[in-house]
Structure formats: C-alpha cells, structure tokens
Amino acid sequence: MPDIEYRQATPDDAESISELIVESQKRYCFHEYTDDGRKLMFRLCGTDAIRSYIERDDVYYVALDDSEIVGVAGLRENYHLTHNFVDESYHK
C-alpha cells in the first residue's frame, strides 16, 4: 500500500491538478459531453482556472504519492465540494 501524504494545494500545483482532472474527465465523462461541454470543461478545469480558484481562497487539498499528485479535493467557501478526483490507478 502506498504511503500517501496530504496537504493543502498551492498555486504551483495548478498544472498537476488540472492534468489529473482533465485526464479523469476524458476517461470517464467525455463521451457524454457535447463539443461545447468539452470546451467549457477545459475552460473551468484548465491550469489557469485552477490557479485562480486557489488564489481566490478556494481550498484545495492534494494527495501525493512520492511527490506526485494522485488525488485532489476542492472546496469553495470551505463547504461546497467543487472538485474531487483520484488517479485511476489509486481507485479501490
């Protein structure tokens, strides 16, 4: 079993968080999205968007395995779950 570390995300984590979210969406949800829906998802979950959420005081927590982000949870106003994604290889 991996030794997972948890910490609050920083703006420097935005790219890795975005990659995790986008890859998960591609794997599990893209087939259900329209072209416009895919464009919206990229806009709302891209690196710049994630960075802006963290900088505006949304709280993001990351799960790390050997310094690699393998999970993320984002909270708006500390109560509304906006993002909750885990790398597929860690599902179980």
PDB file of C-alpha atoms in Angstrom:
ATOM      1  CA  MET A   1       0.000   0.000   0.000  1.00  0.00           C
ATOM      2  CA  PRO A   2       1.437   3.414  -0.923  1.00  0.00           C
ATOM      3  CA  ASP A   3       2.337   5.952   1.726  1.00  0.00           C
ATOM      4  CA  ILE A   4       0.039   8.849   0.783  1.00  0.00           C
ATOM      5  CA  GLU A   5       0.763  12.359   2.039  1.00  0.00           C
ATOM      6  CA  TYR A   6      -1.970  15.020   2.212  1.00  0.00           C
ATOM      7  CA  ARG A   7      -1.531  18.787   2.168  1.00  0.00           C
ATOM      8  CA  GLN A   8      -3.229  21.983   1.110  1.00  0.00           C
ATOM      9  CA  ALA A   9      -2.562  22.858  -2.529  1.00  0.00           C
ATOM     10  CA  THR A  10      -0.722  25.960  -3.654  1.00  0.00           C
ATOM     11  CA  PRO A  11      -0.978  27.846  -6.952  1.00  0.00           C
ATOM     12  CA  ASP A  12       2.156  25.958  -8.058  1.00  0.00           C
ATOM     13  CA  ASP A  13       0.075  22.743  -8.008  1.00  0.00           C
ATOM     14  CA  ALA A  14      -2.452  24.062 -10.529  1.00  0.00           C
ATOM     15  CA  GLU A  15      -0.962  22.374 -13.591  1.00  0.00           C
ATOM     16  CA  SER A  16      -0.794  18.925 -11.974  1.00  0.00           C
ATOM     17  CA  ILE A  17      -4.292  19.303 -10.544  1.00  0.00           C
ATOM     18  CA  SER A  18      -5.641  20.327 -13.941  1.00  0.00           C
ATOM     19  CA  GLU A  19      -3.955  17.368 -15.638  1.00  0.00           C
ATOM     20  CA  LEU A  20      -5.472  14.955 -13.110  1.00  0.00           C
ATOM     21  CA  ILE A  21      -8.968  16.400 -13.576  1.00  0.00           C
ATOM     22  CA  VAL A  22      -8.811  16.570 -17.378  1.00  0.00           C
ATOM     23  CA  GLU A  23      -7.450  13.018 -17.720  1.00  0.00           C
ATOM     24  CA  SER A  24     -10.176  11.709 -15.427  1.00  0.00           C
ATOM     25  CA  GLN A  25     -12.868  13.565 -17.371  1.00  0.00           C
ATOM     26  CA  LYS A  26     -11.515  12.215 -20.669  1.00  0.00           C
ATOM     27  CA  ARG A  27     -11.515   8.670 -19.337  1.00  0.00           C
ATOM     28  CA  TYR A  28     -14.930   8.661 -17.699  1.00  0.00           C
ATOM     29  CA  CYS A  29     -17.116  11.509 -18.960  1.00  0.00           C
ATOM     30  CA  PHE A  30     -16.090  12.912 -22.340  1.00  0.00           C
ATOM     31  CA  HIS A  31     -18.329  10.509 -24.225  1.00  0.00           C
ATOM     32  CA  GLU A  32     -21.311  12.205 -22.561  1.00  0.00           C
ATOM     33  CA  TYR A  33     -20.243  15.786 -23.345  1.00  0.00           C
ATOM     34  CA  THR A  34     -21.150  17.858 -26.362  1.00  0.00           C
ATOM     35  CA  ASP A  35     -18.353  19.782 -28.077  1.00  0.00           C
ATOM     36  CA  ASP A  36     -19.462  22.886 -26.183  1.00  0.00           C
ATOM     37  CA  GLY A  37     -19.463  20.903 -22.936  1.00  0.00           C
ATOM     38  CA  ARG A  38     -15.896  19.762 -23.548  1.00  0.00           C
ATOM     39  CA  LYS A  39     -14.782  23.326 -24.242  1.00  0.00           C
ATOM     40  CA  LEU A  40     -16.464  24.500 -21.043  1.00  0.00           C
ATOM     41  CA  MET A  41     -14.805  21.731 -19.029  1.00  0.00           C
ATOM     42  CA  PHE A  42     -11.379  22.710 -20.390  1.00  0.00           C
ATOM     43  CA  ARG A  43     -12.062  26.340 -19.503  1.00  0.00           C
ATOM     44  CA  LEU A  44     -13.260  25.557 -15.968  1.00  0.00           C
ATOM     45  CA  CYS A  45     -10.601  22.938 -15.216  1.00  0.00           C
ATOM     46  CA  GLY A  46      -7.562  24.275 -17.065  1.00  0.00           C
ATOM     47  CA  THR A  47      -4.374  25.285 -15.284  1.00  0.00           C
ATOM     48  CA  ASP A  48      -5.234  28.999 -15.249  1.00  0.00           C
ATOM     49  CA  ALA A  49      -8.713  28.327 -13.851  1.00  0.00           C
ATOM     50  CA  ILE A  50      -7.445  26.034 -11.093  1.00  0.00           C
ATOM     51  CA  ARG A  51      -4.750  28.551 -10.172  1.00  0.00           C
ATOM     52  CA  SER A  52      -7.359  31.328  -9.973  1.00  0.00           C
ATOM     53  CA  TYR A  53      -9.598  29.211  -7.713  1.00  0.00           C
ATOM     54  CA  ILE A  54      -6.715  28.600  -5.316  1.00  0.00           C
ATOM     55  CA  GLU A  55      -5.674  32.254  -5.402  1.00  0.00           C
ATOM     56  CA  ARG A  56      -9.221  33.431  -4.652  1.00  0.00           C
ATOM     57  CA  ASP A  57      -9.195  31.405  -1.461  1.00  0.00           C
ATOM     58  CA  ASP A  58     -10.973  28.241  -2.536  1.00  0.00           C
ATOM     59  CA  VAL A  59      -9.358  25.467  -0.523  1.00  0.00           C
ATOM     60  CA  TYR A  60      -7.788  22.603  -2.444  1.00  0.00           C
ATOM     61  CA  TYR A  61      -6.244  19.548  -0.837  1.00  0.00           C
ATOM     62  CA  VAL A  62      -3.966  17.174  -2.697  1.00  0.00           C
ATOM     63  CA  ALA A  63      -2.986  13.582  -2.062  1.00  0.00           C
ATOM     64  CA  LEU A  64       0.596  12.800  -3.014  1.00  0.00           C
ATOM     65  CA  ASP A  65       2.452   9.580  -3.595  1.00  0.00           C
ATOM     66  CA  ASP A  66       6.192  10.217  -3.751  1.00  0.00           C
ATOM     67  CA  SER A  67       5.551  13.928  -4.501  1.00  0.00           C
ATOM     68  CA  GLU A  68       3.165  13.151  -7.402  1.00  0.00           C
ATOM     69  CA  ILE A  69      -0.400  14.437  -7.103  1.00  0.00           C
ATOM     70  CA  VAL A  70      -2.709  11.431  -7.253  1.00  0.00           C
ATOM     71  CA  GLY A  71      -5.848  12.971  -5.792  1.00  0.00           C
ATOM     72  CA  VAL A  72      -7.485  16.352  -5.307  1.00  0.00           C
ATOM     73  CA  ALA A  73     -10.462  17.807  -3.488  1.00  0.00           C
ATOM     74  CA  GLY A  74     -11.500  21.419  -3.965  1.00  0.00           C
ATOM     75  CA  LEU A  75     -13.851  23.341  -1.696  1.00  0.00           C
ATOM     76  CA  ARG A  76     -15.482  26.695  -2.389  1.00  0.00           C
ATOM     77  CA  GLU A  77     -16.213  28.777   0.708  1.00  0.00           C
ATOM     78  CA  ASN A  78     -14.962  25.809   2.747  1.00  0.00           C
ATOM     79  CA  TYR A  79     -18.176  23.795   2.306  1.00  0.00           C
ATOM     80  CA  HIS A  80     -19.096  23.321  -1.371  1.00  0.00           C
ATOM     81  CA  LEU A  81     -17.183  20.453  -2.990  1.00  0.00           C
ATOM     82  CA  THR A  82     -16.185  21.647  -6.464  1.00  0.00           C
ATOM     83  CA  HIS A  83     -13.616  19.033  -7.473  1.00  0.00           C
ATOM     84  CA  ASN A  84     -12.976  15.507  -6.227  1.00  0.00           C
ATOM     85  CA  PHE A  85     -10.720  13.370  -8.398  1.00  0.00           C
ATOM     86  CA  VAL A  86      -8.384  10.439  -7.825  1.00  0.00           C
ATOM     87  CA  ASP A  87      -5.929   8.977 -10.315  1.00  0.00           C
ATOM     88  CA  GLU A  88      -7.413   5.775 -11.757  1.00  0.00           C
ATOM     89  CA  SER A  89      -4.524   3.632 -10.546  1.00  0.00           C
ATOM     90  CA  TYR A  90      -5.484   4.557  -6.957  1.00  0.00           C
ATOM     91  CA  HIS A  91      -9.166   3.600  -7.230  1.00  0.00           C
ATOM     92  CA  LYS A  92     -10.306   0.832  -4.879  1.00  0.00           C
TER      93      LYS A  92
END
